[in-house]
Structures are given as C-alpha cells and as structure tokens.
C-alpha cells in the first residue's frame, strides 16, 4: 500500500465549455481522498498566483484582443509555471493531481479552434510541460451549444465563451481527434448524462488505472 501511494500521477479532465469539468474534477478528488490517497485539485489557466493573473488577461472581455500566437504563449506561460511550482512537486511527493484542463485544451483550442499549426503547438507545449504528462485523461463530450447554455446559466460569458459556435465545434472535434489518437490515455464520456453517473464512471476508471500504474 505505501509503495503504491508513493507513486504520484497527473489525471486531467477536458472538454468544451460547460461540459462539467469543474464538477467532475472536484468529484474525482473527493473519491480519491476517500480512498486514502493524497489528491490535489487544480486548474488551467490559474493554478498558481502568476497563473491567476494570466487567466484574467486571457478571459477578460475588455482590453486588447491577443493575437492567436500571443494567446497560445500566455496559456503556455501559465502551464510552465503551474507544472514547475505546483504539479511537478506534488507528483514528486506522491500526490495524485487532478487538473481541470491541461495540454489537450491547448491542442483543441489553439490548434483545432484557432488554426495554429498543430506540430508547432505540440513542440512549444512539450517545452512548457517539461516532461509532465497525464496518466489518464477524461474528455467530457457534449454538444457545444448545450455546454454554452449550461455555462451561461452560471454567469456572464468570458472572452473564449463568446467565440462563434463554429469555433466551439472545431474544439469539440479537436478533443475527439486527440482521443482517437491516444485511446490508451484518453477516455471519452457522454457529458449529457447525470452528474452522479459520470462521476461513478470516472472514479472507477481512475482507481483501476492507478492500481495498475
Ligand atoms: N483554454 C484553456 C484554452 O483556450 N487553451 C488552454 O490551453 C487552456 C488550458 C478556461 C478557458 O480557457 C480556454 C478554455 C476555456 O475557454 P475555464 O473556466 O477553465 O476557462 O473553462 P470553462 O469550460 O469555461 O469552465 P466552465 O466552468 O464554464 O465549464 P465546466 O467546468 O466544464 O463545467 P462546470 O462543472 O462548471 O458546470 C457548468 C454548469 O453545468 C452544470 C453545473 O452544475 C454548472 O451549473 N453541470 C451539469 N448539468 C447537467 N448535467 C451534467 N452532467 C452537468 N455537469 C455540470
């Protein structure tokens, strides 16, 4: 038991706006903690103090609109800080880190959504991550219109949520393409189902994978 608990890992929850990532990431951390593991909930952008400043710059609707390349680098600046100050050290000490968004969001939003070159995005993301990668990723798949309706019910739309629906459709296809290319790491879940049902499936899949890790 102690040898197993000493091995940390990163688990990520991904998907379109309003798919339920924040809800499910919190439920997964609860389930892991209940099983006796050190579990840490974090998110991107905004998992560190510097990241919270970057998050405000990225999601504000006022101010200058970043060029797609600048937007990419801001997300990756957040990731570089997050990985080195929080995620990496937590994994090193044996914690299970659950991140509400990580690198797959960059591939889906900045490469598939914005149209930046996929290979360039991958290379810079690798540099930002510095070798930290998720053991397991849950993609919550949902019609973007349904997700945006959920998100709008919780508050005003931010800069990314305000993008045209075609952008959000490309993002959804991006997540599906990532899942198809990495079936061993990425589990796609129908996010239109009830919260409890999805949470049970995520928890049991994560426990099984961690036991085998
Ligand atoms: N981004 C991020 C990039 O472009 N590139 C990157 O590299 C990264 C890391 C971050 C933005 O930045 C972009 C993506 C985003 O646009 P964010 O706030 O982290 O923004 O992400 P959002 O998707 O905007 O987060 P939301 O909070 O809007 O959505 P969640 O987390 O998916 O959904 P959640 O859990 O907050 O739930 C939303 C509502 O739906 C309900 C909840 O109760 C809540 O009211 N809900 C359900 N309702 C019915 N059935 C279910 N199964 C439900 N699950 C949740």
PDB file of C-alpha atoms and ligand atoms in Angstrom:
ATOM      1  CA  UNK A   1       0.000   0.000   0.000  1.00  0.00           C
ATOM      2  CA  UNK A   2       2.676   2.532   0.965  1.00  0.00           C
ATOM      3  CA  UNK A   3       4.754   1.789  -2.160  1.00  0.00           C
ATOM      4  CA  UNK A   4       1.686   2.340  -4.309  1.00  0.00           C
ATOM      5  CA  UNK A   5       0.758   5.581  -2.573  1.00  0.00           C
ATOM      6  CA  UNK A   6       4.270   6.917  -3.078  1.00  0.00           C
ATOM      7  CA  UNK A   7       3.739   6.991  -6.831  1.00  0.00           C
ATOM      8  CA  UNK A   8       2.161  10.284  -7.896  1.00  0.00           C
ATOM      9  CA  UNK A   9       0.303  10.941 -11.118  1.00  0.00           C
ATOM     10  CA  UNK A  10      -1.491  13.600 -13.115  1.00  0.00           C
ATOM     11  CA  UNK A  11      -5.103  12.983 -14.161  1.00  0.00           C
ATOM     12  CA  UNK A  12      -6.827  15.542 -16.389  1.00  0.00           C
ATOM     13  CA  UNK A  13     -10.426  16.449 -17.156  1.00  0.00           C
ATOM     14  CA  UNK A  14     -11.070  18.086 -20.526  1.00  0.00           C
ATOM     15  CA  UNK A  15     -13.887  19.160 -22.817  1.00  0.00           C
ATOM     16  CA  UNK A  16     -15.847  22.030 -24.309  1.00  0.00           C
ATOM     17  CA  UNK A  17     -17.257  24.949 -22.299  1.00  0.00           C
ATOM     18  CA  UNK A  18     -19.781  23.888 -19.665  1.00  0.00           C
ATOM     19  CA  UNK A  19     -19.216  20.150 -20.192  1.00  0.00           C
ATOM     20  CA  UNK A  20     -18.917  19.640 -16.416  1.00  0.00           C
ATOM     21  CA  UNK A  21     -15.122  19.534 -15.989  1.00  0.00           C
ATOM     22  CA  UNK A  22     -15.019  21.563 -12.775  1.00  0.00           C
ATOM     23  CA  UNK A  23     -17.841  19.489 -11.276  1.00  0.00           C
ATOM     24  CA  UNK A  24     -16.244  16.168 -12.234  1.00  0.00           C
ATOM     25  CA  UNK A  25     -12.682  17.138 -11.283  1.00  0.00           C
ATOM     26  CA  UNK A  26     -13.912  18.011  -7.774  1.00  0.00           C
ATOM     27  CA  UNK A  27     -15.864  14.744  -7.515  1.00  0.00           C
ATOM     28  CA  UNK A  28     -12.804  12.761  -8.576  1.00  0.00           C
ATOM     29  CA  UNK A  29     -10.642  14.421  -5.932  1.00  0.00           C
ATOM     30  CA  UNK A  30     -13.287  13.573  -3.305  1.00  0.00           C
ATOM     31  CA  UNK A  31     -13.313   9.930  -4.426  1.00  0.00           C
ATOM     32  CA  UNK A  32      -9.509   9.696  -4.394  1.00  0.00           C
ATOM     33  CA  UNK A  33      -9.288  11.299  -0.942  1.00  0.00           C
ATOM     34  CA  UNK A  34     -11.955   8.893   0.349  1.00  0.00           C
ATOM     35  CA  UNK A  35      -9.782   6.012  -0.861  1.00  0.00           C
ATOM     36  CA  UNK A  36      -6.895   7.327   1.262  1.00  0.00           C
ATOM     37  CA  UNK A  37      -4.771   8.968  -1.418  1.00  0.00           C
ATOM     38  CA  UNK A  38      -3.333  12.476  -1.290  1.00  0.00           C
ATOM     39  CA  UNK A  39      -5.343  14.182  -4.021  1.00  0.00           C
ATOM     40  CA  UNK A  40      -4.924  17.739  -5.214  1.00  0.00           C
ATOM     41  CA  UNK A  41      -7.408  19.706  -7.329  1.00  0.00           C
ATOM     42  CA  UNK A  42      -6.045  22.346  -9.666  1.00  0.00           C
ATOM     43  CA  UNK A  43      -6.892  24.027 -12.943  1.00  0.00           C
ATOM     44  CA  UNK A  44      -5.541  25.764 -16.019  1.00  0.00           C
ATOM     45  CA  UNK A  45      -5.282  28.563 -16.550  1.00  0.00           C
ATOM     46  CA  UNK A  46      -4.959  29.815 -12.974  1.00  0.00           C
ATOM     47  CA  UNK A  47      -3.427  27.079 -10.799  1.00  0.00           C
ATOM     48  CA  UNK A  48      -0.780  29.446  -9.387  1.00  0.00           C
ATOM     49  CA  UNK A  49      -0.732  33.117  -8.324  1.00  0.00           C
ATOM     50  CA  UNK A  50       1.007  34.091 -11.582  1.00  0.00           C
ATOM     51  CA  UNK A  51      -1.443  31.879 -13.453  1.00  0.00           C
ATOM     52  CA  UNK A  52      -4.412  33.709 -11.934  1.00  0.00           C
ATOM     53  CA  UNK A  53      -3.046  36.983 -13.356  1.00  0.00           C
ATOM     54  CA  UNK A  54      -2.577  35.298 -16.756  1.00  0.00           C
ATOM     55  CA  UNK A  55      -6.116  33.859 -16.550  1.00  0.00           C
ATOM     56  CA  UNK A  56      -7.555  37.345 -16.071  1.00  0.00           C
ATOM     57  CA  UNK A  57      -5.598  38.593 -19.105  1.00  0.00           C
ATOM     58  CA  UNK A  58      -6.816  35.689 -21.235  1.00  0.00           C
ATOM     59  CA  UNK A  59     -10.502  35.656 -20.336  1.00  0.00           C
ATOM     60  CA  UNK A  60     -11.312  39.367 -19.890  1.00  0.00           C
ATOM     61  CA  UNK A  61     -13.641  40.832 -22.493  1.00  0.00           C
ATOM     62  CA  UNK A  62     -12.232  44.344 -22.198  1.00  0.00           C
ATOM     63  CA  UNK A  63      -8.735  45.324 -23.286  1.00  0.00           C
ATOM     64  CA  UNK A  64      -6.696  44.360 -26.322  1.00  0.00           C
ATOM     65  CA  UNK A  65      -7.573  41.054 -28.007  1.00  0.00           C
ATOM     66  CA  UNK A  66      -4.461  38.809 -28.050  1.00  0.00           C
ATOM     67  CA  UNK A  67      -3.240  37.523 -31.407  1.00  0.00           C
ATOM     68  CA  UNK A  68      -3.643  33.701 -31.583  1.00  0.00           C
ATOM     69  CA  UNK A  69       0.129  33.284 -31.186  1.00  0.00           C
ATOM     70  CA  UNK A  70       0.168  35.547 -28.109  1.00  0.00           C
ATOM     71  CA  UNK A  71      -2.832  33.687 -26.685  1.00  0.00           C
ATOM     72  CA  UNK A  72      -1.002  30.372 -27.147  1.00  0.00           C
ATOM     73  CA  UNK A  73       2.096  31.657 -25.351  1.00  0.00           C
ATOM     74  CA  UNK A  74       0.052  33.036 -22.456  1.00  0.00           C
ATOM     75  CA  UNK A  75      -1.617  29.644 -21.902  1.00  0.00           C
ATOM     76  CA  UNK A  76       1.799  28.008 -22.049  1.00  0.00           C
ATOM     77  CA  UNK A  77       3.345  30.533 -19.657  1.00  0.00           C
ATOM     78  CA  UNK A  78       0.584  29.567 -17.213  1.00  0.00           C
ATOM     79  CA  UNK A  79       1.395  25.870 -17.797  1.00  0.00           C
ATOM     80  CA  UNK A  80       5.153  26.287 -17.392  1.00  0.00           C
ATOM     81  CA  UNK A  81       4.648  27.967 -14.009  1.00  0.00           C
ATOM     82  CA  UNK A  82       1.922  25.514 -12.939  1.00  0.00           C
ATOM     83  CA  UNK A  83       3.999  22.436 -13.760  1.00  0.00           C
ATOM     84  CA  UNK A  84       7.160  23.688 -12.067  1.00  0.00           C
ATOM     85  CA  UNK A  85       5.653  25.273  -8.970  1.00  0.00           C
ATOM     86  CA  UNK A  86       2.692  23.007  -8.247  1.00  0.00           C
ATOM     87  CA  UNK A  87       2.007  19.934 -10.404  1.00  0.00           C
ATOM     88  CA  UNK A  88       5.559  18.562 -10.673  1.00  0.00           C
ATOM     89  CA  UNK A  89       6.420  18.927  -6.958  1.00  0.00           C
ATOM     90  CA  UNK A  90       3.057  17.371  -5.954  1.00  0.00           C
ATOM     91  CA  UNK A  91       3.623  14.338  -8.204  1.00  0.00           C
ATOM     92  CA  UNK A  92       7.172  14.030  -6.829  1.00  0.00           C
ATOM     93  CA  UNK A  93       5.868  13.722  -3.275  1.00  0.00           C
ATOM     94  CA  UNK A  94       3.380  11.044  -4.346  1.00  0.00           C
ATOM     95  CA  UNK A  95       0.154  13.032  -4.752  1.00  0.00           C
ATOM     96  CA  UNK A  96      -2.498  12.408  -7.386  1.00  0.00           C
ATOM     97  CA  UNK A  97      -3.041  15.743  -9.134  1.00  0.00           C
ATOM     98  CA  UNK A  98      -6.397  16.274 -10.849  1.00  0.00           C
ATOM     99  CA  UNK A  99      -6.242  19.155 -13.339  1.00  0.00           C
ATOM    100  CA  UNK A 100      -9.316  20.867 -14.758  1.00  0.00           C
ATOM    101  CA  UNK A 101      -7.804  21.323 -18.270  1.00  0.00           C
ATOM    102  CA  UNK A 102      -4.189  20.777 -19.388  1.00  0.00           C
ATOM    103  CA  UNK A 103      -2.321  20.313 -22.694  1.00  0.00           C
ATOM    104  CA  UNK A 104      -5.231  18.767 -24.609  1.00  0.00           C
ATOM    105  CA  UNK A 105      -7.104  22.078 -24.229  1.00  0.00           C
ATOM    106  CA  UNK A 106      -4.214  23.834 -25.961  1.00  0.00           C
ATOM    107  CA  UNK A 107      -4.298  21.357 -28.848  1.00  0.00           C
ATOM    108  CA  UNK A 108      -8.100  21.565 -29.105  1.00  0.00           C
ATOM    109  CA  UNK A 109      -8.479  25.363 -28.716  1.00  0.00           C
ATOM    110  CA  UNK A 110      -5.304  26.873 -30.148  1.00  0.00           C
ATOM    111  CA  UNK A 111      -4.552  24.295 -32.892  1.00  0.00           C
ATOM    112  CA  UNK A 112      -8.015  22.996 -33.891  1.00  0.00           C
ATOM    113  CA  UNK A 113     -10.025  26.055 -32.791  1.00  0.00           C
ATOM    114  CA  UNK A 114      -7.726  28.925 -33.802  1.00  0.00           C
ATOM    115  CA  UNK A 115      -5.989  27.052 -36.609  1.00  0.00           C
ATOM    116  CA  UNK A 116      -2.394  27.419 -35.361  1.00  0.00           C
ATOM    117  CA  UNK A 117      -0.061  24.712 -36.780  1.00  0.00           C
ATOM    118  CA  UNK A 118      -0.505  21.528 -34.765  1.00  0.00           C
ATOM    119  CA  UNK A 119       3.156  20.494 -34.761  1.00  0.00           C
ATOM    120  CA  UNK A 120       4.299  23.944 -33.594  1.00  0.00           C
ATOM    121  CA  UNK A 121       1.737  23.911 -30.784  1.00  0.00           C
ATOM    122  CA  UNK A 122       2.890  20.415 -29.747  1.00  0.00           C
ATOM    123  CA  UNK A 123       6.563  21.398 -29.683  1.00  0.00           C
ATOM    124  CA  UNK A 124       6.055  24.521 -27.555  1.00  0.00           C
ATOM    125  CA  UNK A 125       3.651  22.676 -25.271  1.00  0.00           C
ATOM    126  CA  UNK A 126       6.288  19.960 -24.725  1.00  0.00           C
ATOM    127  CA  UNK A 127       8.738  22.684 -23.682  1.00  0.00           C
ATOM    128  CA  UNK A 128       6.174  24.219 -21.291  1.00  0.00           C
ATOM    129  CA  UNK A 129       5.254  20.843 -19.724  1.00  0.00           C
ATOM    130  CA  UNK A 130       8.858  19.824 -19.212  1.00  0.00           C
ATOM    131  CA  UNK A 131       8.076  16.104 -19.348  1.00  0.00           C
ATOM    132  CA  UNK A 132       4.984  16.151 -17.104  1.00  0.00           C
ATOM    133  CA  UNK A 133       2.130  14.317 -18.843  1.00  0.00           C
ATOM    134  CA  UNK A 134      -1.243  12.927 -17.761  1.00  0.00           C
ATOM    135  CA  UNK A 135      -1.506   9.236 -16.924  1.00  0.00           C
ATOM    136  CA  UNK A 136      -5.205   9.365 -17.751  1.00  0.00           C
ATOM    137  CA  UNK A 137      -7.488  11.970 -19.337  1.00  0.00           C
ATOM    138  CA  UNK A 138     -11.277  12.183 -19.267  1.00  0.00           C
ATOM    139  CA  UNK A 139     -12.830  14.082 -22.178  1.00  0.00           C
ATOM    140  CA  UNK A 140     -16.387  15.151 -21.373  1.00  0.00           C
ATOM    141  CA  UNK A 141     -18.024  15.169 -24.778  1.00  0.00           C
ATOM    142  CA  UNK A 142     -21.029  17.436 -25.237  1.00  0.00           C
ATOM    143  CA  UNK A 143     -22.764  19.419 -27.972  1.00  0.00           C
ATOM    144  CA  UNK A 144     -21.106  22.862 -27.628  1.00  0.00           C
ATOM    145  CA  UNK A 145     -24.483  24.639 -27.709  1.00  0.00           C
ATOM    146  CA  UNK A 146     -25.656  22.611 -24.719  1.00  0.00           C
ATOM    147  CA  UNK A 147     -22.395  23.323 -22.888  1.00  0.00           C
ATOM    148  CA  UNK A 148     -22.550  27.054 -23.583  1.00  0.00           C
ATOM    149  CA  UNK A 149     -26.162  27.129 -22.330  1.00  0.00           C
ATOM    150  CA  UNK A 150     -25.020  25.494 -19.068  1.00  0.00           C
ATOM    151  CA  UNK A 151     -22.081  27.905 -18.741  1.00  0.00           C
ATOM    152  CA  UNK A 152     -24.278  30.951 -19.421  1.00  0.00           C
ATOM    153  CA  UNK A 153     -26.693  29.886 -16.686  1.00  0.00           C
ATOM    154  CA  UNK A 154     -23.826  30.243 -14.187  1.00  0.00           C
ATOM    155  CA  UNK A 155     -22.724  33.780 -15.172  1.00  0.00           C
ATOM    156  CA  UNK A 156     -21.722  36.119 -17.996  1.00  0.00           C
ATOM    157  CA  UNK A 157     -19.726  34.696 -20.907  1.00  0.00           C
ATOM    158  CA  UNK A 158     -15.932  35.261 -20.881  1.00  0.00           C
ATOM    159  CA  UNK A 159     -13.802  36.004 -23.984  1.00  0.00           C
ATOM    160  CA  UNK A 160     -13.471  32.375 -25.103  1.00  0.00           C
ATOM    161  CA  UNK A 161     -17.101  31.508 -24.383  1.00  0.00           C
ATOM    162  CA  UNK A 162     -18.061  34.483 -26.581  1.00  0.00           C
ATOM    163  CA  UNK A 163     -16.418  32.935 -29.662  1.00  0.00           C
ATOM    164  CA  UNK A 164     -18.685  31.898 -32.550  1.00  0.00           C
ATOM    165  CA  UNK A 165     -20.283  28.447 -32.392  1.00  0.00           C
ATOM    166  CA  UNK A 166     -18.142  27.201 -35.324  1.00  0.00           C
ATOM    167  CA  UNK A 167     -15.055  27.745 -33.126  1.00  0.00           C
ATOM    168  CA  UNK A 168     -16.543  25.625 -30.329  1.00  0.00           C
ATOM    169  CA  UNK A 169     -17.464  22.897 -32.833  1.00  0.00           C
ATOM    170  CA  UNK A 170     -13.860  22.760 -34.049  1.00  0.00           C
ATOM    171  CA  UNK A 171     -12.740  22.499 -30.414  1.00  0.00           C
ATOM    172  CA  UNK A 172     -15.076  19.543 -29.836  1.00  0.00           C
ATOM    173  CA  UNK A 173     -13.746  17.822 -32.970  1.00  0.00           C
ATOM    174  CA  UNK A 174     -10.233  18.570 -31.717  1.00  0.00           C
ATOM    175  CA  UNK A 175     -10.882  16.713 -28.459  1.00  0.00           C
ATOM    176  CA  UNK A 176     -12.358  13.794 -30.415  1.00  0.00           C
ATOM    177  CA  UNK A 177      -9.288  13.665 -32.668  1.00  0.00           C
ATOM    178  CA  UNK A 178      -6.984  13.674 -29.609  1.00  0.00           C
ATOM    179  CA  UNK A 179      -8.986  10.806 -28.097  1.00  0.00           C
ATOM    180  CA  UNK A 180      -8.880   8.796 -31.318  1.00  0.00           C
ATOM    181  CA  UNK A 181      -5.095   9.237 -31.488  1.00  0.00           C
ATOM    182  CA  UNK A 182      -4.496   8.270 -27.826  1.00  0.00           C
ATOM    183  CA  UNK A 183      -7.011   5.554 -26.911  1.00  0.00           C
ATOM    184  CA  UNK A 184      -4.819   4.202 -24.101  1.00  0.00           C
ATOM    185  CA  UNK A 185      -4.742   7.514 -22.234  1.00  0.00           C
ATOM    186  CA  UNK A 186      -7.991   9.275 -23.162  1.00  0.00           C
ATOM    187  CA  UNK A 187     -11.458   8.132 -22.104  1.00  0.00           C
ATOM    188  CA  UNK A 188     -14.393   9.901 -23.792  1.00  0.00           C
ATOM    189  CA  UNK A 189     -17.587  10.199 -21.762  1.00  0.00           C
ATOM    190  CA  UNK A 190     -21.036  11.362 -22.837  1.00  0.00           C
ATOM    191  CA  UNK A 191     -21.394  14.513 -20.717  1.00  0.00           C
ATOM    192  CA  UNK A 192     -25.145  14.821 -21.290  1.00  0.00           C
ATOM    193  CA  UNK A 193     -25.706  12.096 -18.673  1.00  0.00           C
ATOM    194  CA  UNK A 194     -26.439  12.810 -14.970  1.00  0.00           C
ATOM    195  CA  UNK A 195     -23.538  14.117 -12.857  1.00  0.00           C
ATOM    196  CA  UNK A 196     -23.538  11.130 -10.453  1.00  0.00           C
ATOM    197  CA  UNK A 197     -23.431   8.564 -13.244  1.00  0.00           C
ATOM    198  CA  UNK A 198     -20.440  10.264 -14.890  1.00  0.00           C
ATOM    199  CA  UNK A 199     -18.682  10.698 -11.536  1.00  0.00           C
ATOM    200  CA  UNK A 200     -19.004   6.970 -10.734  1.00  0.00           C
ATOM    201  CA  UNK A 201     -17.544   6.004 -14.109  1.00  0.00           C
ATOM    202  CA  UNK A 202     -14.646   8.449 -13.772  1.00  0.00           C
ATOM    203  CA  UNK A 203     -13.823   7.316 -10.221  1.00  0.00           C
ATOM    204  CA  UNK A 204     -13.867   3.604 -11.051  1.00  0.00           C
ATOM    205  CA  UNK A 205     -11.772   4.086 -14.200  1.00  0.00           C
ATOM    206  CA  UNK A 206      -9.238   6.249 -12.322  1.00  0.00           C
ATOM    207  CA  UNK A 207      -8.939   3.769  -9.429  1.00  0.00           C
ATOM    208  CA  UNK A 208      -8.358   0.883 -11.826  1.00  0.00           C
ATOM    209  CA  UNK A 209      -5.700   2.796 -13.744  1.00  0.00           C
ATOM    210  CA  UNK A 210      -3.929   3.941 -10.576  1.00  0.00           C
ATOM    211  CA  UNK A 211      -3.893   0.390  -9.215  1.00  0.00           C
ATOM    212  CA  UNK A 212      -2.226  -0.715 -12.435  1.00  0.00           C
ATOM    213  CA  UNK A 213       0.199   2.232 -12.639  1.00  0.00           C
TER     214      UNK A 213
HETATM  215  N1  LIG B   1      -8.251  27.321 -22.777  1.00  0.00           N
HETATM  216  C1  LIG B   1      -7.726  26.688 -21.682  1.00  0.00           C
HETATM  217  C2  LIG B   1      -7.547  27.417 -23.976  1.00  0.00           C
HETATM  218  O1  LIG B   1      -8.016  28.020 -24.946  1.00  0.00           O
HETATM  219  N2  LIG B   1      -6.313  26.824 -24.042  1.00  0.00           N
HETATM  220  C3  LIG B   1      -5.733  26.181 -22.983  1.00  0.00           C
HETATM  221  O2  LIG B   1      -4.590  25.686 -23.098  1.00  0.00           O
HETATM  222  C4  LIG B   1      -6.463  26.108 -21.754  1.00  0.00           C
HETATM  223  C5  LIG B   1      -5.868  25.420 -20.569  1.00  0.00           C
HETATM  224  C6  LIG B   1     -10.748  28.401 -19.490  1.00  0.00           C
HETATM  225  C7  LIG B   1     -10.863  28.854 -20.919  1.00  0.00           C
HETATM  226  O3  LIG B   1      -9.572  28.814 -21.487  1.00  0.00           O
HETATM  227  C8  LIG B   1      -9.570  28.001 -22.650  1.00  0.00           C
HETATM  228  C9  LIG B   1     -10.728  27.085 -22.495  1.00  0.00           C
HETATM  229  C10 LIG B   1     -11.741  27.934 -21.747  1.00  0.00           C
HETATM  230  O4  LIG B   1     -12.450  28.705 -22.681  1.00  0.00           O
HETATM  231  P1  LIG B   1     -12.485  27.623 -17.748  1.00  0.00           P
HETATM  232  O5  LIG B   1     -13.360  28.470 -16.887  1.00  0.00           O
HETATM  233  O6  LIG B   1     -11.437  26.876 -17.083  1.00  0.00           O
HETATM  234  O7  LIG B   1     -11.938  28.585 -18.890  1.00  0.00           O
HETATM  235  O8  LIG B   1     -13.281  26.592 -18.620  1.00  0.00           O
HETATM  236  P2  LIG B   1     -14.813  26.530 -18.909  1.00  0.00           P
HETATM  237  O9  LIG B   1     -15.072  25.426 -19.846  1.00  0.00           O
HETATM  238  O10 LIG B   1     -15.269  27.901 -19.337  1.00  0.00           O
HETATM  239  O11 LIG B   1     -15.374  26.155 -17.481  1.00  0.00           O
HETATM  240  P3  LIG B   1     -16.860  26.092 -17.058  1.00  0.00           P
HETATM  241  O12 LIG B   1     -16.845  26.215 -15.581  1.00  0.00           O
HETATM  242  O13 LIG B   1     -17.723  27.012 -17.851  1.00  0.00           O
HETATM  243  O14 LIG B   1     -17.301  24.661 -17.510  1.00  0.00           O
HETATM  244  P4  LIG B   1     -17.075  23.246 -16.867  1.00  0.00           P
HETATM  245  O15 LIG B   1     -16.019  23.287 -15.833  1.00  0.00           O
HETATM  246  O16 LIG B   1     -16.940  22.274 -17.956  1.00  0.00           O
HETATM  247  O17 LIG B   1     -18.496  22.978 -16.214  1.00  0.00           O
HETATM  248  P5  LIG B   1     -18.974  23.055 -14.695  1.00  0.00           P
HETATM  249  O18 LIG B   1     -18.623  21.814 -13.983  1.00  0.00           O
HETATM  250  O19 LIG B   1     -18.553  24.363 -14.111  1.00  0.00           O
HETATM  251  O20 LIG B   1     -20.534  23.043 -14.950  1.00  0.00           O
HETATM  252  C11 LIG B   1     -21.194  24.097 -15.620  1.00  0.00           C
HETATM  253  C12 LIG B   1     -22.687  24.065 -15.213  1.00  0.00           C
HETATM  254  O21 LIG B   1     -23.257  22.857 -15.697  1.00  0.00           O
HETATM  255  C13 LIG B   1     -23.769  22.071 -14.621  1.00  0.00           C
HETATM  256  C14 LIG B   1     -23.070  22.568 -13.372  1.00  0.00           C
HETATM  257  O22 LIG B   1     -23.837  22.359 -12.204  1.00  0.00           O
HETATM  258  C15 LIG B   1     -22.906  24.053 -13.682  1.00  0.00           C
HETATM  259  O23 LIG B   1     -24.074  24.750 -13.392  1.00  0.00           O
HETATM  260  N3  LIG B   1     -23.475  20.669 -14.913  1.00  0.00           N
HETATM  261  C16 LIG B   1     -24.382  19.805 -15.400  1.00  0.00           C
HETATM  262  N4  LIG B   1     -25.683  19.946 -15.699  1.00  0.00           N
HETATM  263  C17 LIG B   1     -26.325  18.848 -16.174  1.00  0.00           C
HETATM  264  N5  LIG B   1     -25.719  17.627 -16.348  1.00  0.00           N
HETATM  265  C18 LIG B   1     -24.415  17.450 -16.063  1.00  0.00           C
HETATM  266  N6  LIG B   1     -23.831  16.251 -16.259  1.00  0.00           N
HETATM  267  C19 LIG B   1     -23.697  18.577 -15.566  1.00  0.00           C
HETATM  268  N7  LIG B   1     -22.395  18.750 -15.174  1.00  0.00           N
HETATM  269  C20 LIG B   1     -22.286  20.039 -14.804  1.00  0.00           C
END
